[in-house]
Coordinates of C-alpha atoms (C1' of nucleotides) in Angstrom, one line a residue:
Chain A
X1 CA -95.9 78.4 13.9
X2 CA -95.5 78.7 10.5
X3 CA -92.6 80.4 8.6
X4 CA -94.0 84.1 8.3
X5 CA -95.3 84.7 4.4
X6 CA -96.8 81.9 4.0
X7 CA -100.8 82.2 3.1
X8 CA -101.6 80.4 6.4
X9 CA -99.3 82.9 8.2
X10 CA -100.6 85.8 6.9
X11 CA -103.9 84.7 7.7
X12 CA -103.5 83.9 11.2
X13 CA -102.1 87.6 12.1
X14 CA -105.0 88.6 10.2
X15 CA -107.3 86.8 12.3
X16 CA -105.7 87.3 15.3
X17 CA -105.2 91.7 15.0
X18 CA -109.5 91.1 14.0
X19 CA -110.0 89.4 17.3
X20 CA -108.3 91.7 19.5
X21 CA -109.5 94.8 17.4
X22 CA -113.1 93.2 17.9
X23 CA -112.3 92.5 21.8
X24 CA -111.6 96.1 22.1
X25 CA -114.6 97.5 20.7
X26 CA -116.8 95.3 23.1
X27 CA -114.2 96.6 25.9
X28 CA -115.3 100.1 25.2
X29 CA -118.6 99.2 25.7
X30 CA -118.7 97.0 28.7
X31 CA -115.7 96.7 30.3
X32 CA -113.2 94.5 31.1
X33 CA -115.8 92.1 33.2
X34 CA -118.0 91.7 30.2
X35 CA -115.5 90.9 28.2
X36 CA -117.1 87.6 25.7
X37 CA -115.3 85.2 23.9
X38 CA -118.3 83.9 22.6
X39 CA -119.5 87.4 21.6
X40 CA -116.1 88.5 19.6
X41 CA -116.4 84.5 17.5
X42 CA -120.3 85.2 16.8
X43 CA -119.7 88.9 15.8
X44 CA -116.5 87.5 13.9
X45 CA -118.5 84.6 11.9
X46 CA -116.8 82.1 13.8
X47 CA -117.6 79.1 16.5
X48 CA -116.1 79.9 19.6
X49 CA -113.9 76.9 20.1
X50 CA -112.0 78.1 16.9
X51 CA -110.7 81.6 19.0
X52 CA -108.9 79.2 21.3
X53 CA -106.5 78.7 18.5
X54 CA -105.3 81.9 18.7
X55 CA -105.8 82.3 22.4
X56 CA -105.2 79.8 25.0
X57 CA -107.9 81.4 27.4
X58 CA -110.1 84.7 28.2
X59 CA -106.6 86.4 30.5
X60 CA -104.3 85.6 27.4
X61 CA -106.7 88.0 25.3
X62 CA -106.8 90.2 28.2
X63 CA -102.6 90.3 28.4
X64 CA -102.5 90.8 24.5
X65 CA -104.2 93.8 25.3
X66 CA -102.8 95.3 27.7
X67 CA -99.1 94.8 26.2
X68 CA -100.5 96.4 23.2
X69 CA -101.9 99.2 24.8
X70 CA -98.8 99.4 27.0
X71 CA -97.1 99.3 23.2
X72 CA -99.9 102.4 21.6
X73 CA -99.2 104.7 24.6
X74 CA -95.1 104.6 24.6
X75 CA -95.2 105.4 21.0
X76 CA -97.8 107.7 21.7
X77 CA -95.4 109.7 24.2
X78 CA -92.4 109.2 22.0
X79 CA -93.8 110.6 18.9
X80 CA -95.4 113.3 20.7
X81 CA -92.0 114.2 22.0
X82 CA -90.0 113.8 18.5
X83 CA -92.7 116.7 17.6
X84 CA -92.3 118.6 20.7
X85 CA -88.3 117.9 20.6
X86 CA -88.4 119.2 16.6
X87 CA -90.3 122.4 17.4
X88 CA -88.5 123.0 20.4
X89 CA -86.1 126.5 21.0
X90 CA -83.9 126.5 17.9
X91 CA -85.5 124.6 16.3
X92 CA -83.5 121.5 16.2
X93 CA -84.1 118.4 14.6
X94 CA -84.3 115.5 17.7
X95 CA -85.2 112.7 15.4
X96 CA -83.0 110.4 17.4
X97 CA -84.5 110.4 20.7
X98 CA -81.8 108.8 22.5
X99 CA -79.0 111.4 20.8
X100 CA -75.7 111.5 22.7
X101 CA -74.8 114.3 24.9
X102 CA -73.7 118.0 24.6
X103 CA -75.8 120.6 22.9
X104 CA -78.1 121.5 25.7
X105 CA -79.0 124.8 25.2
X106 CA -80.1 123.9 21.7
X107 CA -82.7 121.0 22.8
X108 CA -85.8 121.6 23.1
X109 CA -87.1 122.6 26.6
X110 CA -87.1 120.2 29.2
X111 CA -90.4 121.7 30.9
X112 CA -91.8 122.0 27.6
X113 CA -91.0 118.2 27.2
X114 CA -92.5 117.2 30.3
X115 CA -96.0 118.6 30.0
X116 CA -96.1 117.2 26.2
X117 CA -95.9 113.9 27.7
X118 CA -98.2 114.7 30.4
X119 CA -100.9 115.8 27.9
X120 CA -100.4 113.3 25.9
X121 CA -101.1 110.8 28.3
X122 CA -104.2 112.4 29.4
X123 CA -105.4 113.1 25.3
X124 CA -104.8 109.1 25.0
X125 CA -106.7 108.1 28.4
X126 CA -109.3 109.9 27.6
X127 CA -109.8 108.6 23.9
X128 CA -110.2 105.3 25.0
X129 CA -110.2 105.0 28.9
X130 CA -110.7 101.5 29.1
X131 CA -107.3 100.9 27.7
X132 CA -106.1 103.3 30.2
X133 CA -107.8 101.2 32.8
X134 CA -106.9 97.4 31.9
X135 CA -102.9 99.5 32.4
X136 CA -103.7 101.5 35.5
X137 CA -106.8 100.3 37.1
X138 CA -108.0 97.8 39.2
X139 CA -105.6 94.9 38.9
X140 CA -106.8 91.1 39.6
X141 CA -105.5 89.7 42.7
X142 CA -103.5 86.8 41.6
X143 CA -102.5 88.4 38.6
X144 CA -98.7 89.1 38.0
X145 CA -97.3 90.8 35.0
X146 CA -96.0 88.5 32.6
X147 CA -92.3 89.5 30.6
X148 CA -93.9 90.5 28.0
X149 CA -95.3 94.0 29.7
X150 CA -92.4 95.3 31.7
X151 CA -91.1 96.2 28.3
X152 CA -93.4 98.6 26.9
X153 CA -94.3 99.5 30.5
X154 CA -90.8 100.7 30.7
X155 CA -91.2 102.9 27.8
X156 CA -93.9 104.6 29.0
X157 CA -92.1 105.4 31.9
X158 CA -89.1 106.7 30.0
X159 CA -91.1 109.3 28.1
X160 CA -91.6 111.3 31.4
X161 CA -87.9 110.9 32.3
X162 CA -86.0 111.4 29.3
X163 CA -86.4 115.2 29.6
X164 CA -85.4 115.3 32.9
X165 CA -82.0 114.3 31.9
X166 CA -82.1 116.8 29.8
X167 CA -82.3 119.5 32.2
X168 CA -79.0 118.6 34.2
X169 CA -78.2 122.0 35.0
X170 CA -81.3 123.0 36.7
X171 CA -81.6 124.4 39.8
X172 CA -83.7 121.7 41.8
X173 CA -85.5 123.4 45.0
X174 CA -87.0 119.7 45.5
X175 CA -86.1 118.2 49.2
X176 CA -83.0 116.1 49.2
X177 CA -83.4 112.2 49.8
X178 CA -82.5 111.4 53.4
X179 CA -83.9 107.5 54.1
X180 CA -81.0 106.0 52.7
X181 CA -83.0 103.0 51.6
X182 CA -85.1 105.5 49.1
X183 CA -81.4 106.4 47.9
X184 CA -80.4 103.1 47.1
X185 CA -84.1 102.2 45.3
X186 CA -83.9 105.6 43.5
X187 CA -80.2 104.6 42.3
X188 CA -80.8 101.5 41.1
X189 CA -84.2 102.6 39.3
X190 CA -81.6 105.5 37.9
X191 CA -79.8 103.2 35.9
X192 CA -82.6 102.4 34.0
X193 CA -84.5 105.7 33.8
X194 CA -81.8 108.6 33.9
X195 CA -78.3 107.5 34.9
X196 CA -77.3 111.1 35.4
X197 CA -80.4 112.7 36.8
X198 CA -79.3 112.8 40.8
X199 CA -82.4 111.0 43.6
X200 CA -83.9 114.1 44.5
X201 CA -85.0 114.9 40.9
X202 CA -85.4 111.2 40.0
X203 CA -88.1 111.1 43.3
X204 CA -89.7 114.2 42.0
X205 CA -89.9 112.5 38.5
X206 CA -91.8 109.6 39.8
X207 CA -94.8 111.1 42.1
X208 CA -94.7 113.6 39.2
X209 CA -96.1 110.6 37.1
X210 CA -98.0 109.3 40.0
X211 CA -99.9 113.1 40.5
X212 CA -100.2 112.8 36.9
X213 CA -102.1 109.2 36.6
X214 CA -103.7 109.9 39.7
X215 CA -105.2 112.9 37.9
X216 CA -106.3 110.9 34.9
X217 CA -107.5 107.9 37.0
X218 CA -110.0 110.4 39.3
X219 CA -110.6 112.1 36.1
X220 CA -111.8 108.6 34.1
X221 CA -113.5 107.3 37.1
X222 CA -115.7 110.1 37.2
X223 CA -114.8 111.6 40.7
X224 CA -114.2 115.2 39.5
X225 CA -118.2 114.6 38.6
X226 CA -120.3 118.0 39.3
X227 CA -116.7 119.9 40.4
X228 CA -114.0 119.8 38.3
X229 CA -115.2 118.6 35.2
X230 CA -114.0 119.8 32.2
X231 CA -110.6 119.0 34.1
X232 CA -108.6 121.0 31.6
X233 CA -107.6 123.6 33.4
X234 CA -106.6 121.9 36.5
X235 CA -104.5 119.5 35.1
X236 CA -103.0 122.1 32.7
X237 CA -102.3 124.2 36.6
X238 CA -100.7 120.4 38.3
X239 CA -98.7 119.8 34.9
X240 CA -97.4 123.6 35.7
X241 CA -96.6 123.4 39.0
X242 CA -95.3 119.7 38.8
X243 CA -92.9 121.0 35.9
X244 CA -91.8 123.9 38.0
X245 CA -91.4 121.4 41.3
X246 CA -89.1 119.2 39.0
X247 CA -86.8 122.6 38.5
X248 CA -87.4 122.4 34.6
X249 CA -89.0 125.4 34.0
X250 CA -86.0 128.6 32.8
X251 CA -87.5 130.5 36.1
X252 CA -85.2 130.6 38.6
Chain B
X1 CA -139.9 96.0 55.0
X2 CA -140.7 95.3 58.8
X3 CA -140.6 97.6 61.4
X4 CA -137.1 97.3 62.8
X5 CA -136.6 95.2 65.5
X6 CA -139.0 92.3 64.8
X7 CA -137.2 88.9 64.6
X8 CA -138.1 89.2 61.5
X9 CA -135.8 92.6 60.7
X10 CA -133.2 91.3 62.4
X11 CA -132.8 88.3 60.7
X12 CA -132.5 90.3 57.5
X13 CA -130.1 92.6 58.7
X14 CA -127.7 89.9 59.8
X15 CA -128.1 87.9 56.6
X16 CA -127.6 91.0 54.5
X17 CA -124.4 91.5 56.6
X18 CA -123.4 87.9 55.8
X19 CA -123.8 88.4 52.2
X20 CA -121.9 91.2 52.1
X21 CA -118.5 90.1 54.2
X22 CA -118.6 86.9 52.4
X23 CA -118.9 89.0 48.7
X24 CA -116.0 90.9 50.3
X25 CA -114.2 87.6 51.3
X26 CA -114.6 86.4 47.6
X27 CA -114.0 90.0 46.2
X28 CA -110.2 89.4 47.8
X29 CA -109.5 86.0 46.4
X30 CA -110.6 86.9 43.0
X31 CA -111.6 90.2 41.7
X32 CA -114.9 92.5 41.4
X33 CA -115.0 90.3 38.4
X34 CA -115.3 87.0 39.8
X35 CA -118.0 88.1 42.4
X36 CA -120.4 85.3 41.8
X37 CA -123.6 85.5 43.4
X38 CA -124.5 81.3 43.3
X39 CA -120.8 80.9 45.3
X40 CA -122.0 83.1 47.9
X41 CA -125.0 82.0 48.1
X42 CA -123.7 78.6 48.2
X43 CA -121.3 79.7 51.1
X44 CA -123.9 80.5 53.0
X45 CA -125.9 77.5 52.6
X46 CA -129.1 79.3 51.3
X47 CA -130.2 78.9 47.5
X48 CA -128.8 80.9 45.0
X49 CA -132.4 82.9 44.4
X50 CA -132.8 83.4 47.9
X51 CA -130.0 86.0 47.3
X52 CA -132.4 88.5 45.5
X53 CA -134.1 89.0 48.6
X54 CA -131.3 91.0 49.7
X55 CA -130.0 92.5 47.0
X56 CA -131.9 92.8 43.4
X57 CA -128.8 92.1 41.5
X58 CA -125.0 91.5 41.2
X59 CA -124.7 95.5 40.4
X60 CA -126.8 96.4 43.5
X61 CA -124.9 93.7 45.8
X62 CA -121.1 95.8 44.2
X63 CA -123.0 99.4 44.9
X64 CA -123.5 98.3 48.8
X65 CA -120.1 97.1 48.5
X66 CA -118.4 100.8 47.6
X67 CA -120.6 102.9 49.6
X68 CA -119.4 100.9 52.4
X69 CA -116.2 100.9 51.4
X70 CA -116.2 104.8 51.5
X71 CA -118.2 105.1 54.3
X72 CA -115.3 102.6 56.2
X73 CA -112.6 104.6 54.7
X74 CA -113.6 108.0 55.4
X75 CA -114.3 106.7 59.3
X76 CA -110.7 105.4 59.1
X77 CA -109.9 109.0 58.3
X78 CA -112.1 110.5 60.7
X79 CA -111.0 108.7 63.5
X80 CA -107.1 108.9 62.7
X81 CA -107.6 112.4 62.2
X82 CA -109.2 112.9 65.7
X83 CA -106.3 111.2 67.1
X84 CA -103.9 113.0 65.7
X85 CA -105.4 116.2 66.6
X86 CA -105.5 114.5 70.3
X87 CA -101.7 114.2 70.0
X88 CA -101.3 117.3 68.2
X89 CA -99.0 120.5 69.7
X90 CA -100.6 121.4 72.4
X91 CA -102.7 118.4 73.5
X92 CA -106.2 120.2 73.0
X93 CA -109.2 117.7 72.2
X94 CA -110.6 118.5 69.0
X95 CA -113.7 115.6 69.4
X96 CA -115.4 118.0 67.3
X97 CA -113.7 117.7 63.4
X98 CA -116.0 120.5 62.5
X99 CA -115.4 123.4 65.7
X100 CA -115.9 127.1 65.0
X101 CA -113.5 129.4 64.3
X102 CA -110.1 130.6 66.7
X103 CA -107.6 129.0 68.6
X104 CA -105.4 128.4 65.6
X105 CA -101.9 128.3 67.1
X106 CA -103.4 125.2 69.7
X107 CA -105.2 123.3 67.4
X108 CA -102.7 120.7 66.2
X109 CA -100.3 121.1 63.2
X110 CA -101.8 120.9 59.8
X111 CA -98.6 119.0 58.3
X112 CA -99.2 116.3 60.5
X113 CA -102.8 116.3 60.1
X114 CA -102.7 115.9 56.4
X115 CA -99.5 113.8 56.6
X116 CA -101.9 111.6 58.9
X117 CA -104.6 111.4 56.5
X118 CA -102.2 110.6 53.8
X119 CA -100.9 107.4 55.9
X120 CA -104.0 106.1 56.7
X121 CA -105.4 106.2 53.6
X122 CA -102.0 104.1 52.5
X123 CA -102.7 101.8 55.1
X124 CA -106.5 101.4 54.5
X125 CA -105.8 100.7 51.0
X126 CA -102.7 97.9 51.7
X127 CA -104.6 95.5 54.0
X128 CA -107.4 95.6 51.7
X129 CA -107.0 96.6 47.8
X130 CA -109.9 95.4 46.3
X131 CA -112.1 97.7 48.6
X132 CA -109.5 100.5 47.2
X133 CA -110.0 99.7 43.9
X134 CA -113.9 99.3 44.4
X135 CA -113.8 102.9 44.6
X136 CA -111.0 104.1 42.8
X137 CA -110.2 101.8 40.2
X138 CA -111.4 100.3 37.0
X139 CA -114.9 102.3 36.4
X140 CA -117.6 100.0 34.8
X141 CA -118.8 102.5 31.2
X142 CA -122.0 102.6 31.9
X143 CA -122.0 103.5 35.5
X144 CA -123.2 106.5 37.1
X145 CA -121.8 106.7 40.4
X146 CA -125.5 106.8 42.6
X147 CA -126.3 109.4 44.9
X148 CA -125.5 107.1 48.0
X149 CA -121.7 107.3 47.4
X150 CA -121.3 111.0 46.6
X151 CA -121.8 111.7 50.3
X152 CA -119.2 109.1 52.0
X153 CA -117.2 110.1 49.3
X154 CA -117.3 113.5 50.2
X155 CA -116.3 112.8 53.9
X156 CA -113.4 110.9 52.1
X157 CA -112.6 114.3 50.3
X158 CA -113.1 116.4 53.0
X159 CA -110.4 114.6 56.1
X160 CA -107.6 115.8 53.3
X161 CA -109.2 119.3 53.0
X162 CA -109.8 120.1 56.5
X163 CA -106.6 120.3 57.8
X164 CA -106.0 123.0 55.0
X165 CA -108.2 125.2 56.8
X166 CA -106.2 125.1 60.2
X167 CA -103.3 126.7 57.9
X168 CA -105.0 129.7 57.0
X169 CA -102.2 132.3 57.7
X170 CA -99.4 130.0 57.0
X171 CA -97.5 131.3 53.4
X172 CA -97.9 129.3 50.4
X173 CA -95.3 129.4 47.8
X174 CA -97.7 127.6 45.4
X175 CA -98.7 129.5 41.9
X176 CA -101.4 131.9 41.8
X177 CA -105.1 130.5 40.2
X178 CA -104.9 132.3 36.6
X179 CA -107.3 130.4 34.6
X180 CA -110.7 132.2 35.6
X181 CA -112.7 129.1 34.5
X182 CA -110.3 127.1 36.9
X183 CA -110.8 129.5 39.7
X184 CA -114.4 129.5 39.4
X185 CA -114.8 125.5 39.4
X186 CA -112.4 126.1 42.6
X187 CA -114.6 128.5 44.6
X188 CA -117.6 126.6 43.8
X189 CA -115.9 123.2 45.4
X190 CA -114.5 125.1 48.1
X191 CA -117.7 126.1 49.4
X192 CA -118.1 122.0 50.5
X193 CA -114.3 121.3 51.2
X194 CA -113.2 124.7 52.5
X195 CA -114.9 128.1 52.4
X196 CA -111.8 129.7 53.8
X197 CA -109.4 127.8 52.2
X198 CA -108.3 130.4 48.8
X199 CA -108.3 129.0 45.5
X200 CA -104.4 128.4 45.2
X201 CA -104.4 126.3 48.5
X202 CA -107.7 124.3 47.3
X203 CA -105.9 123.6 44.3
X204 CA -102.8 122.1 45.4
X205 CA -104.7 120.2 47.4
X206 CA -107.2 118.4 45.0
X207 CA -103.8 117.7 43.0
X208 CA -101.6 116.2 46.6
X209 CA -105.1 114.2 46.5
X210 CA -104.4 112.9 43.2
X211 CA -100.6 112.1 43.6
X212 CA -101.3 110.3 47.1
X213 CA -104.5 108.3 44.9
X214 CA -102.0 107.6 42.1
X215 CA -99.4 106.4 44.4
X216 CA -101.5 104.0 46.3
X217 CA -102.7 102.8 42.9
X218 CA -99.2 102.7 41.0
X219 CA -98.7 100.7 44.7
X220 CA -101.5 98.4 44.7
X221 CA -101.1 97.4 41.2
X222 CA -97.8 96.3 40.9
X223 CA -96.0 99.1 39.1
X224 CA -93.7 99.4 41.9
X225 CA -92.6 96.0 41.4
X226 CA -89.1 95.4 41.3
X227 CA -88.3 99.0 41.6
X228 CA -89.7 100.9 44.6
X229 CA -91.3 97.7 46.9
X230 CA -91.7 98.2 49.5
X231 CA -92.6 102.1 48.4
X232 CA -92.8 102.9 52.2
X233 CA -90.0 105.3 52.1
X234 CA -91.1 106.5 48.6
X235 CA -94.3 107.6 50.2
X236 CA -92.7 109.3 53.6
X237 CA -90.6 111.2 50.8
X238 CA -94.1 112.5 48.5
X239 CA -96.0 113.3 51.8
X240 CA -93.3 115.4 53.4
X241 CA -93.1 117.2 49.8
X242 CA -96.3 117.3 49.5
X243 CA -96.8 119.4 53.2
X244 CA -94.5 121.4 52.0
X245 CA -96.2 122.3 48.6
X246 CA -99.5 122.7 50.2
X247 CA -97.5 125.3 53.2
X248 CA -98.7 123.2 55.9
X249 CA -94.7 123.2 57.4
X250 CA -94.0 125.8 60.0
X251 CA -90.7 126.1 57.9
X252 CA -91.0 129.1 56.0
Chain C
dT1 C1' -95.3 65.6 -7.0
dC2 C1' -96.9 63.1 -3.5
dT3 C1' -97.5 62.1 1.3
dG4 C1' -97.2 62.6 6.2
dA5 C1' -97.5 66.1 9.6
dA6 C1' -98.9 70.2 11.4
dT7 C1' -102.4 73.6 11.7
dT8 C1' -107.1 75.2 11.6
dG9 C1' -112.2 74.9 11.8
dT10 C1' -116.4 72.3 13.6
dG11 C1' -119.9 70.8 16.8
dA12 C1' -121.2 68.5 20.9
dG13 C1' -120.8 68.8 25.7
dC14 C1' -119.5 70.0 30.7
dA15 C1' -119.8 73.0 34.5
dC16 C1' -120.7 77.4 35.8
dC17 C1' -123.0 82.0 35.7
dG18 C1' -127.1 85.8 36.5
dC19 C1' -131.6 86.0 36.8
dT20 C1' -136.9 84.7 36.7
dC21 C1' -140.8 82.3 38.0
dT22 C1' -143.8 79.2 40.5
dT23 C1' -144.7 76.9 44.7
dG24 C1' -145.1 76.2 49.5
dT25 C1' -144.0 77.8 54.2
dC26 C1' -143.6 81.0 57.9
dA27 C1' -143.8 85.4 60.8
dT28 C1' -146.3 89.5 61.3
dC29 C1' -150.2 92.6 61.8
dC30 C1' -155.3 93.7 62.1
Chain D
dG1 C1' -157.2 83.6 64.3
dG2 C1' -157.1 84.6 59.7
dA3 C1' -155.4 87.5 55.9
dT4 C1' -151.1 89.2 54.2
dG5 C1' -146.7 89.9 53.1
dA6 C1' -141.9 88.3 53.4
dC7 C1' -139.2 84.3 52.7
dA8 C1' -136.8 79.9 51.0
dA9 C1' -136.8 76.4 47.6
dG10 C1' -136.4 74.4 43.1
dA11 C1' -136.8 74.2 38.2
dG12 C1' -135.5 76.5 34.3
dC13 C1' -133.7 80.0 30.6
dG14 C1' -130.1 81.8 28.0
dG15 C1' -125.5 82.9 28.5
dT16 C1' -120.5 82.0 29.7
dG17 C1' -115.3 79.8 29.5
dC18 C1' -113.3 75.9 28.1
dT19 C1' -112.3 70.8 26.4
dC20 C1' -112.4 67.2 23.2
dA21 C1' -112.8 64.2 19.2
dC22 C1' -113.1 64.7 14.5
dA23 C1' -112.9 66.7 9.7
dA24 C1' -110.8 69.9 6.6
dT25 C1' -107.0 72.4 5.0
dT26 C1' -102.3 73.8 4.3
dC27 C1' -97.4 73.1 4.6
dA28 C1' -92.9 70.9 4.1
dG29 C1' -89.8 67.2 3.0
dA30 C1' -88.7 63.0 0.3

DNA sequence: TCTGAATTGTGAGCACCGCTCTTGTCATCC
DNA sequence: GGATGACAAGAGCGGTGCTCACAATTCAGA
């Protein structure tokens, strides 16, 4: 690898953001099966042994791909909720998203927060679902999930539980965690999600996201076909009740 | 097509058979992607254009694929479903999933029936993923689902919607239907999945659907990794909450 | 500035793929 | 017992991912 700023350095991330930008289009098109490495270097001016340069094989385009989409929906979430956080009660400014404690009345609302997130997941799935699909759908059988995605897939789930921390106080008429081994999971998943949120509400928090992609996933894959489709208004009715079920809503 | 029962029909029913568990054998190893028609073919010691005898392409050969896959999933409900209701409070038969009206208090409790459901479709989906995620994963863009797998996949629908019905006079805590357009699209599916089931009911159910679809996905493709694996417990936890949501618990 | 090394592009080639078409063989039905 | 249709076989077409030897280019250190 070159130093970066040199002309051959420039050129390469050039080249390389034009192959995966390419390789996305035809993804759109075809899916992830008909993805062509051939196809991208003719449509690119190119021969086809010269892509190789920039990727080892077909699956290392594929896992550039899906980190980056990983990568577009995090900040997706957290943008959305620096816009929800900054128009939130008072009208406080949350440009920090990770700001320290106190001042809870004054964020913005937790349930508000919540269903931002959840519709701006769907608004982003349904924009381009095949790069909802290469995160969430059908995975290949041998295939593990290199370093490089448990990052980003980490932030995505952290934009559906940073506003649960933020609604500590909360009433939560959720069932308690009895299987102890569900306790220690959700603990040790706490650490990295929401220190202080307690199990019950962490547990909530995550088939909460899995109602949510399930939605999206039925929703993409056509199932609500000829019965639920727009599905507008029943995921805006789940994203209610799920926000009420994970006690962030001011109803007591 | 022969009449059925020749040698000749019977040879081609067998072979058709072949194809498909050995596409299903393949479709394990390696993905819906890797399904190549000259390997099975190859398996089976039979030439590779021999093959489109049977089935007129590598599309045709994945459609016979799903539809079997929801026809064996929805009997995998069916029959669980039956014996559950066998075992169910008051030890009444119910061979007939689809009996008349009465007898509510003996037929057997809804929370376990749909808790049933719920397990078995967990199971199903664990011993065999890629048939899973032949129905509810990745969705190929051009696709149109055909009309062979809307009715297996209505049976699929309708083992997690029929134990909603034995719960008619059972309280439900969940929120009142207040989008009209919502409501209507509700109705309009509940004359398949439930004529007596009201819209509120219907509606938490589609979404329990979608949270016990997105966990088994979530499940299957990894995202549990390292945090909830095994997600057993997870699971028990969502399904009991989920009974509880839908007011299937004789807990008021 | 010049030169050796690293990087990138080229084109031929291998093994595989889905699918089509022609040819010859066989079971089935009138 | 033929005519007919289903069937298997094989060659072949255009496509794929990927490798390799080779030429061109760019960079970096003496």
């Amino acid at each position: 690898m070159a130093a970066p700023g040199t002309a051959r350095a420039i050129a390469r991330a050039e080249l390389t953001e034009q192959i995966k930008n390419e390789a996305l289009r035809q993804l759109g098109d075809a899916g992830a099966g008909e993805l062509s490495l051939r196809a991208i270097s003719r449509e690119l001016g190119m021969v086809s042994s010269a892509l190789y340069r920039y990727f080892a094989s077909r699956d290392d385009l594929l896992t550039a791909l899906i980190v980056d989409a990983y990568a577009d929906l995090a900040h997706a979430l957290e943008s959305a909720d620096r816009t929800a956080g900054a128009g939130g009660a008072a009208g406080v400014r949350a440009d920090t998203p990770a700001a320290g404690g106190g001042a809870r009345p004054a964020a913005a609302d937790p349930a508000r927060r919540w269903a931002t997130a959840a519709s701006t997941l769907r608004s982003w799935a349904l924009v381009q679902p095949h790069r909802f699909s290469l995160i969430y759908g059908t995975p290949v059988p041998g295939y593990r999930a290199p370093q490089e995605t448990t990052v980003p897939a980490e932030r995505v789930m952290l934009a559906f539980f940073r506003p649960l921390e933020a609604a500590e106080d909360r009433p939560l008429e959720a069932a308690e965690v009895t299987d102890p081994g569900l306790d220690a999971q959700l603990r040790a998943a706490g650490s990295l999600l929401g220190p202080r949120v307690p199990p019950a509400r962490l547990a909530a928090g995550v088939t909460a996201l899995a109602q949510v992609i399930g939605l999206v996933t039925l929703e993409i894959g056509g199932h609500f076909h000829g019965g639920f489709e727009p599905a507008d208004a029943l995921y805006a009715h789940a994203v209610e009740a799920l926000t009420a079920s994970l006690g962030l809503t001011d109803r007591p």
